[in-house]
Coordinates of C-alpha atoms in Angstrom, one line a residue:
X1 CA 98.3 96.0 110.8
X2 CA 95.4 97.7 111.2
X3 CA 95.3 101.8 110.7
X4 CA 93.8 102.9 107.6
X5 CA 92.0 100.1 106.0
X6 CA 90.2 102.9 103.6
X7 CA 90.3 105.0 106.4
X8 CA 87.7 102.9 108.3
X9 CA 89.0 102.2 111.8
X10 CA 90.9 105.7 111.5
X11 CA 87.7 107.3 111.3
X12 CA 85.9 105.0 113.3
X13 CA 88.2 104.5 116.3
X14 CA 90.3 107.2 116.7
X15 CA 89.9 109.1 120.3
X16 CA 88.5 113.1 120.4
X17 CA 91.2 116.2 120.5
X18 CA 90.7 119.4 121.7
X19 CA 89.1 122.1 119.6
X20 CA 91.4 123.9 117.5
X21 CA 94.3 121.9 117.9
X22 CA 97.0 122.2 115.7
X23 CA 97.8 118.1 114.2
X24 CA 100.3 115.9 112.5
X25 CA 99.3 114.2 110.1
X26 CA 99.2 113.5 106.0
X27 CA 96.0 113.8 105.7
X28 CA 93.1 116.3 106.3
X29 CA 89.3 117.4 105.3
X30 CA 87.3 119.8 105.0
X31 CA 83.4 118.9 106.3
X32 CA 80.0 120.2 106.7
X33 CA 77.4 118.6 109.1
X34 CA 73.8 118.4 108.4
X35 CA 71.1 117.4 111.0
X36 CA 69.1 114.8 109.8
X37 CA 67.2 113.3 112.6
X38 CA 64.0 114.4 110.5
X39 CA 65.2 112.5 107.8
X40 CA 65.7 108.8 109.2
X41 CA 65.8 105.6 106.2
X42 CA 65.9 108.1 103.5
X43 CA 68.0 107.6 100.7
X44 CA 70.7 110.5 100.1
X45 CA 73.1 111.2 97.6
X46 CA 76.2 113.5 97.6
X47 CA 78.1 114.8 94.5
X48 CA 81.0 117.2 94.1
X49 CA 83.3 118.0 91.7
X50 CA 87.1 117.4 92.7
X51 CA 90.8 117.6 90.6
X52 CA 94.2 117.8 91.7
X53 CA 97.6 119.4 90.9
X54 CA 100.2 116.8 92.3
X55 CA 102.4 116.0 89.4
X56 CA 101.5 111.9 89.6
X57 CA 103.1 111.6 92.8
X58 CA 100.7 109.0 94.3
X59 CA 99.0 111.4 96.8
X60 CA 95.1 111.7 96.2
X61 CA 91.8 113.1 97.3
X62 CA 88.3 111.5 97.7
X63 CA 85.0 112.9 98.4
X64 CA 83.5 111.3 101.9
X65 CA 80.2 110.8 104.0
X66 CA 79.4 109.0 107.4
X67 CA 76.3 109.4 109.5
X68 CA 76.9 109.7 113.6
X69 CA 73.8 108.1 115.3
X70 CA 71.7 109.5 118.4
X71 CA 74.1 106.9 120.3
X72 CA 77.1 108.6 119.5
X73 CA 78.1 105.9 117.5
X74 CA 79.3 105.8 113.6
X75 CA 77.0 104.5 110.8
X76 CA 76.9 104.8 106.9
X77 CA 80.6 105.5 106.2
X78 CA 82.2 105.7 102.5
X79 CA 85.4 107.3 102.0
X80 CA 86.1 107.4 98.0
X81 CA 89.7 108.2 98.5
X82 CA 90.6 104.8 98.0
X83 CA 88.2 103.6 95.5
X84 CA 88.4 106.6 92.9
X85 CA 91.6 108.1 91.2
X86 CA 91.5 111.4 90.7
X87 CA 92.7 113.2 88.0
X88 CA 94.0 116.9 86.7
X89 CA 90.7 117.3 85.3
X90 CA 86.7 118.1 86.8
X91 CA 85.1 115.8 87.4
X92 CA 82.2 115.0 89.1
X93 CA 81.8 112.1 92.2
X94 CA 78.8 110.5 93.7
X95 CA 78.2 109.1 97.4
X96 CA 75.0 106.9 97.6
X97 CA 73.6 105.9 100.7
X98 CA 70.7 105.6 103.7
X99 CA 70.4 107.7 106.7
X100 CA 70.9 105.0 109.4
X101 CA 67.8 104.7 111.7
X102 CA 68.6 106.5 114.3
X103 CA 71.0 109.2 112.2
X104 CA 72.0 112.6 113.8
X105 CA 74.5 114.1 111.5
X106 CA 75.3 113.8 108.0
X107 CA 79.2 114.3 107.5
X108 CA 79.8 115.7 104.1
X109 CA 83.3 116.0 103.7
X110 CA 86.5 117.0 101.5
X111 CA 89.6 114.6 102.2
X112 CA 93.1 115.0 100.4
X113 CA 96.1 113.3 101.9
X114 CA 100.3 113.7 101.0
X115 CA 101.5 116.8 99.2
X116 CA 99.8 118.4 96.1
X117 CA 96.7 120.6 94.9
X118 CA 93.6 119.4 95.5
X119 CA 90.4 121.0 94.3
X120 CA 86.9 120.6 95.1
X121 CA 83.7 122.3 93.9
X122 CA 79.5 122.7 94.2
X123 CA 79.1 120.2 96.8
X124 CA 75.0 119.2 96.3
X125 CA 73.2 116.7 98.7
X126 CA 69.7 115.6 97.8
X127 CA 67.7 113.1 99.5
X128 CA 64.7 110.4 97.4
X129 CA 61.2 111.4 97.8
X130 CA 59.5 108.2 97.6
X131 CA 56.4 109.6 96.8
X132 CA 57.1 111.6 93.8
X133 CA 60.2 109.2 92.7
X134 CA 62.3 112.6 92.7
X135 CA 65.7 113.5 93.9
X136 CA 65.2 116.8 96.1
X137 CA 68.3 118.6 97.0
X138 CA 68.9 119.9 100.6
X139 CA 70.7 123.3 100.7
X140 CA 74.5 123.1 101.9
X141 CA 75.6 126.6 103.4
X142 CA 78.4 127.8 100.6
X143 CA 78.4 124.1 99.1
X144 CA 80.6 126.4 95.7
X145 CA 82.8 128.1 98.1
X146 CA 82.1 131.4 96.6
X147 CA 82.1 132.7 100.4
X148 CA 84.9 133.5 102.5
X149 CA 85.9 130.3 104.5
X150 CA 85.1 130.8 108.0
X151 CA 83.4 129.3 111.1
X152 CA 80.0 130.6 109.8
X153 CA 79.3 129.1 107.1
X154 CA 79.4 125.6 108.2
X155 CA 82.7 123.9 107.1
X156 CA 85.3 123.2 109.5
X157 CA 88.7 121.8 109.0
X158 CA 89.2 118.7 111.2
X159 CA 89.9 114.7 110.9
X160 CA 88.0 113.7 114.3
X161 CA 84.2 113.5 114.3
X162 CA 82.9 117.3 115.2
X163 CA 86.1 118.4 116.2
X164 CA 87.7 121.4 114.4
X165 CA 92.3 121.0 114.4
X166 CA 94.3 122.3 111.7
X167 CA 96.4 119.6 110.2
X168 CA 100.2 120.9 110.1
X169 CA 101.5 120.5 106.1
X170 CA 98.0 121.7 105.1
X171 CA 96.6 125.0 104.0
X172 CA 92.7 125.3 103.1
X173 CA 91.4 128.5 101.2
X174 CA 89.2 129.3 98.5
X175 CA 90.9 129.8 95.0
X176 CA 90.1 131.7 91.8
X177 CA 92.3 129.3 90.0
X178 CA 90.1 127.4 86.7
X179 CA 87.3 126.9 89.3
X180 CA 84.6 124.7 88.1
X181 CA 81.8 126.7 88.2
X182 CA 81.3 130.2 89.2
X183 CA 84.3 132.3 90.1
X184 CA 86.0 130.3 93.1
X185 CA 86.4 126.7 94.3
X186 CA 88.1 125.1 97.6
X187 CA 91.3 124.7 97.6
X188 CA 93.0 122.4 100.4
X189 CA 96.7 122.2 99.8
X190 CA 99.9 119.8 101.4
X191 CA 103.5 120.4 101.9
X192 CA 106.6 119.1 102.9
X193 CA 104.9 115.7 104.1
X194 CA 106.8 112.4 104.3
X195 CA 105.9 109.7 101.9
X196 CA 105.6 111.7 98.3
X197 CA 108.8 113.4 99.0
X198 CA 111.3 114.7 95.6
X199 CA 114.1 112.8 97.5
X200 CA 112.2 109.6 97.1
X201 CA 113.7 106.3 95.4
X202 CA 112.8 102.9 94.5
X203 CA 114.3 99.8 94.7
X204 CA 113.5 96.3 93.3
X205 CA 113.3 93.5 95.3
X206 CA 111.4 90.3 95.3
X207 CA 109.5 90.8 91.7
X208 CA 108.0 94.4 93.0
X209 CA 109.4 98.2 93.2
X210 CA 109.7 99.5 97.1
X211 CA 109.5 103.3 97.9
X212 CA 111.8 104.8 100.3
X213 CA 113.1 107.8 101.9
X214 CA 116.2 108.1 104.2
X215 CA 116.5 111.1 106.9
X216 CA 119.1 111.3 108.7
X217 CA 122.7 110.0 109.8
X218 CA 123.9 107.1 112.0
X219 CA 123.4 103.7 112.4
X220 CA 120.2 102.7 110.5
X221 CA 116.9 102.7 112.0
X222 CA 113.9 100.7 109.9
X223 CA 110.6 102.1 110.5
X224 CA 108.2 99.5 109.1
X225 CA 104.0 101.1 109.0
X226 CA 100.9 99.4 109.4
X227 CA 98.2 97.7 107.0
X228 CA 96.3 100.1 105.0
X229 CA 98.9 102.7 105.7
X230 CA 102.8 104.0 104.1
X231 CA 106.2 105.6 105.6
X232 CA 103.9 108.8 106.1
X233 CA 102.5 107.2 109.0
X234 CA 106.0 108.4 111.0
X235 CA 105.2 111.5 110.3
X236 CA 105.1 112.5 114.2
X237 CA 108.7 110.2 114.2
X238 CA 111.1 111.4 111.5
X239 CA 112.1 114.7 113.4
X240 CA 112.8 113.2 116.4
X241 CA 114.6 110.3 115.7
X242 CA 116.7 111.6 112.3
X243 CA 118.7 113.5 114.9
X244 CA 120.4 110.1 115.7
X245 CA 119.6 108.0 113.9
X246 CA 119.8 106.6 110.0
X247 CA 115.7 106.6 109.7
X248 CA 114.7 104.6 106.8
X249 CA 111.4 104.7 106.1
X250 CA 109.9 102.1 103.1
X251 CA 106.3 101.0 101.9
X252 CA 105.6 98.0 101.7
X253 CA 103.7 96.1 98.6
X254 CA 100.9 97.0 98.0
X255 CA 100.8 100.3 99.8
X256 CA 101.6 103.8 99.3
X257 CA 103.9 104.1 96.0
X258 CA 105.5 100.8 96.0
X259 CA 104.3 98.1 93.6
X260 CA 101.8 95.3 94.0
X261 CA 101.7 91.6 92.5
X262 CA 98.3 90.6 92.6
X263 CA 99.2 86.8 91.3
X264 CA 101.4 85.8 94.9
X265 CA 99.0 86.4 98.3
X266 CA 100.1 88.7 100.3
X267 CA 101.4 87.4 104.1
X268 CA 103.8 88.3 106.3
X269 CA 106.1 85.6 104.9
X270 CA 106.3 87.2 102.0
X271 CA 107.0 91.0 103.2
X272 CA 109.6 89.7 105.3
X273 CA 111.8 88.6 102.5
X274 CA 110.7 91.9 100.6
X275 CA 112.5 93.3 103.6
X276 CA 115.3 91.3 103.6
X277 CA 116.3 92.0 100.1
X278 CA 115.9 95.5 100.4
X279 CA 118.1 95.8 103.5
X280 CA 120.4 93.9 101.6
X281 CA 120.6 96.5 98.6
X282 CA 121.3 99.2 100.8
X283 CA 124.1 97.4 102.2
X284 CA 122.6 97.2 105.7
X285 CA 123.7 94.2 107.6
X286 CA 122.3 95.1 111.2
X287 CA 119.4 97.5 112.1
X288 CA 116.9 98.5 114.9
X289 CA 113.2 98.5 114.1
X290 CA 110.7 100.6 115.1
X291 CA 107.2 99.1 113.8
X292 CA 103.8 99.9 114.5
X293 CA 101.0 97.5 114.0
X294 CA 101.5 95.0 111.1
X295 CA 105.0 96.8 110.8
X296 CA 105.7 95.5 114.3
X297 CA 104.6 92.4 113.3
X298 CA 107.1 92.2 110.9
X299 CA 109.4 93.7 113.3
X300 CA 109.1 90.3 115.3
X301 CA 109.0 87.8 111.7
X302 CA 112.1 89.9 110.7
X303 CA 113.9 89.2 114.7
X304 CA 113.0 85.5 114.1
X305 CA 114.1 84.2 110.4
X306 CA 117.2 86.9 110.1
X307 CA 118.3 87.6 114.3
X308 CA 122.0 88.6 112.7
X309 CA 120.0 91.2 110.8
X310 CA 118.4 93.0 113.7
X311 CA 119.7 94.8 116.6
X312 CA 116.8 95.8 118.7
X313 CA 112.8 96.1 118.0
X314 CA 110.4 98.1 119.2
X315 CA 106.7 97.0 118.4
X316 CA 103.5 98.9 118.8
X317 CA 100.1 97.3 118.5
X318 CA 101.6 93.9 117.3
X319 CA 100.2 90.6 117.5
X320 CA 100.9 87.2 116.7
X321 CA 97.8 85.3 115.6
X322 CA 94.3 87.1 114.5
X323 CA 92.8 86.0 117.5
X324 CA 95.0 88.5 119.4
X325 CA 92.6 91.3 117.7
X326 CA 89.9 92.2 120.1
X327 CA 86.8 89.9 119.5
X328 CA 84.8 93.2 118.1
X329 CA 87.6 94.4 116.1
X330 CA 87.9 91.6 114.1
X331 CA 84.5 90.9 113.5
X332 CA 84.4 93.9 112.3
X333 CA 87.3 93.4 109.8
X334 CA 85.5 90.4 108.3
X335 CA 82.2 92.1 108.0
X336 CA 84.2 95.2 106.2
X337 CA 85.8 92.7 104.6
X338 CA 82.3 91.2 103.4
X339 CA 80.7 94.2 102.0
X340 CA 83.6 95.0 100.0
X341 CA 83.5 91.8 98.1
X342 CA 79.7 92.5 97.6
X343 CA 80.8 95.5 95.9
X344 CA 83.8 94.4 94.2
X345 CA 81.7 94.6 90.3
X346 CA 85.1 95.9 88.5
X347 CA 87.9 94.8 90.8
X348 CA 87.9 98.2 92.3
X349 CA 88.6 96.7 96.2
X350 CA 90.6 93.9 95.1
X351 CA 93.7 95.4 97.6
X352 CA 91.3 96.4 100.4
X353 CA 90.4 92.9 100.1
X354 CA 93.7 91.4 100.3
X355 CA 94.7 93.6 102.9
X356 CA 92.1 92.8 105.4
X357 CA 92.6 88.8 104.3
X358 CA 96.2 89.8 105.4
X359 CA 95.0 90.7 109.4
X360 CA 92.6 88.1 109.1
X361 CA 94.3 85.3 108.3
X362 CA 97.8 85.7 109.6
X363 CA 100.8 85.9 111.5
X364 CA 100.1 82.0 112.7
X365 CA 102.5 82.2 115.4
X366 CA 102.4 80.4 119.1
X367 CA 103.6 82.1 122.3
X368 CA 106.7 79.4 122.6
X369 CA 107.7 80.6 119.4
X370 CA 108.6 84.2 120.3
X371 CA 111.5 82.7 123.0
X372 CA 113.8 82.1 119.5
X373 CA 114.1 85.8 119.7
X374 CA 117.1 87.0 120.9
X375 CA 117.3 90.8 120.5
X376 CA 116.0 93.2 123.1
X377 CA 112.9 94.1 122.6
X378 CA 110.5 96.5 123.7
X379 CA 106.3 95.9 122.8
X380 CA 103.9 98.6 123.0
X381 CA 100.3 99.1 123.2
X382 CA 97.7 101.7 124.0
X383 CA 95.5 100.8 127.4
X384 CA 92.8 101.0 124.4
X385 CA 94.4 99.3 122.0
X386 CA 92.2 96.8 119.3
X387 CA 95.3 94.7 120.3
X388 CA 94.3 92.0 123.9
X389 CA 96.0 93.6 126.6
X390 CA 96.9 90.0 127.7
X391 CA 98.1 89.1 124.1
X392 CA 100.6 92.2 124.1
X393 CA 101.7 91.3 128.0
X394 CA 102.5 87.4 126.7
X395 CA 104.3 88.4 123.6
X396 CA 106.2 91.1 126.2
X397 CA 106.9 87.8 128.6
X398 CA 107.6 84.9 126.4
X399 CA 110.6 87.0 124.7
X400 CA 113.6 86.7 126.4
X401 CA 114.5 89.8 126.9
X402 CA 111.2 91.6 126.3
X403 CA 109.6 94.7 127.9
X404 CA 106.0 95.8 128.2
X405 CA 104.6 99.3 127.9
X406 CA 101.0 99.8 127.7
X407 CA 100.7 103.8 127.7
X408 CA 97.4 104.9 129.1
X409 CA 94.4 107.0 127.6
X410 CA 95.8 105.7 124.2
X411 CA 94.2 103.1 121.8
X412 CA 96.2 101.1 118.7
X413 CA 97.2 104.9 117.3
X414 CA 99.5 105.8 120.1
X415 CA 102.4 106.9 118.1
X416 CA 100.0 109.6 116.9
X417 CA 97.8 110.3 120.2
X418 CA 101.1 110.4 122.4
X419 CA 103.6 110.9 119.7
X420 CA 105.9 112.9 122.7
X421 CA 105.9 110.2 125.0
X422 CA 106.1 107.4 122.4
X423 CA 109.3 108.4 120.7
X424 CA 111.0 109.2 124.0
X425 CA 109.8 105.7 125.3
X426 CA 111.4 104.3 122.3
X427 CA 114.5 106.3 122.2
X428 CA 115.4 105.7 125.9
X429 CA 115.2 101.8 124.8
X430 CA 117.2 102.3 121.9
X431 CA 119.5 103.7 123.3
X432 CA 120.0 102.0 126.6
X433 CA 122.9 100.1 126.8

């Protein structure tokens, strides 16, 4: 469901790790903060120059801002990673914006995500003088990256707001490779990380090409991914659970590498039968599912039009109409939802758009419905989960053979806050006879 809508509730939502914590994850940046609490309602604007060296395999990289307010709360936020395509060649990017009211920091980051090369290059942040009708540029500390990288000059590697944790499958450095100005430019650089994988295939199903990867051996184990995210959301998963099991990991329409229709609407309906077909290329007649937000959501539309098809299910952050999305949370899906379509000039956000339609909208289900489900199943949730608590403890009740587990200090990304405790949860269920 949920995770990753242009990194929005990621970066909004996500709970604080310790300082210089090594992470999991397929994604990473690179940021500098800049006080601006003297600089309130001002206009800003941020440019860089980025490329990348990934051989068109779907990864990317975005330039990215977002203002943290006096209240400790988030404000301006624009993540070009998702709105921009970049390409083997400079270029230069442009973040426009106001310093919220009551603004603290200025986050001016570098973001790449999945496996490739990814340059950046003479970061510049200016603010408008009203007065003069003049764009005057605030020094960044090492904004060419000329300098050594280190904890003095202001950049720090981290993907939580002012916390520093290197990303495992990354490596940031500065490089002397065709910089873009001067004689060195940042470098920020993934490996081995699920998703844009060699071994990679695609199979057509339902009028669209689906992305897969397979690790492992055993009986098959689906692992379906959330809204705005692809199979690399497992990341903290495929180890652990390709020691016994077939993991088959696949992105759905729209999302990472797999193909989009833009002329049939996108619902649940429709992803189901996607999955379906696909289970039925592979020749896979039964299967357990692991799914985590709208993935567990097709979990459950998957255990109630095909129960031969699936063995058990384990759901994480589910729910089963919109209004199980705390009040808040949803709001602010339609209001994302609402300034996207204000800035939809060129079709840019069309998907974004479709994609939050998707969690606002649907699934349509009613709690009596969820008793034609016949397949143990196990429903998770963080005790901070955007998920109800009391909409994950009726879905956990009206199935017949349901169990609850609402893991505490966690919110609606628990396979990747707790990922030791999640997959042993959900491999003592699978495996429980």
């Amino acid at each position: 469901m949920k995770k990753n809508l242009s990194l929005f509730l990621l970066l909004f939502h996500m709970l604080i790790f310790a300082q210089n914590k090594t992470l999991i994850s397929n994604w990473t940046s690179y940021v500098q903060s800049v006080n601006v609490e003297d600089k309130q309602n001002q206009n800003f604007r941020v440019t860089a120059k980025m490329r990348k060296d990934n051989n068109n395999n779907g990864s990317n990289c975005g330039i990215w801002c977002r203002v943290d307010k006096t209240d400790g709360k988030n404000g301006f936020f624009e993540n070009q990673y998702y709105t921009v395509q970049a390409t083997n060649e400079w270029k230069i990017y442009e973040i426009k914006g106001v310093i919220d009211p009551t603004g603290k920091l200025l986050n001016i980051g570098a973001f790449a995500q999945d496996n490739g090369d990814f340059y950046f290059d003479d970061f510049k942040l200016e603010l408008f003088n009203g007065k003069s009708k003049k764009w005057i540029e605030v020094p960044l500390k090492n904004s060419g990256f000329e300098e050594n990288l280190n904890s003095d000059n202001n950049w720090y590697e981290g993907i939580y707001s002012g916390e520093t944790a290197h990303i495992k499958h990354f490596n940031i450095e500065s490089s002397a490779y065709q910089p873009a100005s001067g004689k060195k430019s940042l470098l920020i650089r993934g490996r081995n990380i699920i998703g844009t994988m060699p071994e990679g295939k695609f199979a057509d199903v339902n009028g669209v090409k689906l992305y897969y990867e397979i690790y492992g051996e055993g009986e098959p184990l689906l692992m379906l991914h959330g809204n705005g995210q692809s199979i690399s959301a497992f990341i903290n998963q495929v180890e652990d659970f390709s020691r016994k099991y077939k993991v088959i990991l696949v992105d759905c329409r729209g999302r990472g590498k797999s193909a989009y229709d833009k002329n049939k609407e996108l619902t649940f309906d429709l992803q189901t039968e996607d999955l379906k077909q696909f289970l039925d290329k592979l020749g896979i007649k039964k299967t357990k599912i692991l799914g985590w937000s709208d993935g567990g959501i097709l979990a459950i539309s998957l255990a109630l039009k095909y129960p031969e098809l699936t063995d058990k299910i384990a759901c994480s952050g589910a729910n089963i109409f919109p209004e199980g999305i705390k009040d808040d949370e949803l709001k602010s899906l339609k209001e994302y939802k609402a300034s996207l379509v204000s800035s939809n000039r060129n079709h840019q956000n069309d998907l974004l758009i479709d994609l939050l339609d998707l969690d606002i909208k649907y699934p349509n289900w009613k709690f009596e419905d969820l008793k034609n489900i016949q397949c143990p199943s196990l429903i998770i949730a963080g005790d901070k989960d955007m998920i109800k608590t009391e909409h994950t403890v009726k879905i956990a009740e009206f199935i017949p053979k349901g169990q609850l587990a609402v893991i505490p200090k966690s919110s609606h990304f628990v396979p990747e806050e707790k990922p030791t405790i999640f997959n042993q949860l959900v491999l003592d269920f699978f495996e429980d006879k």
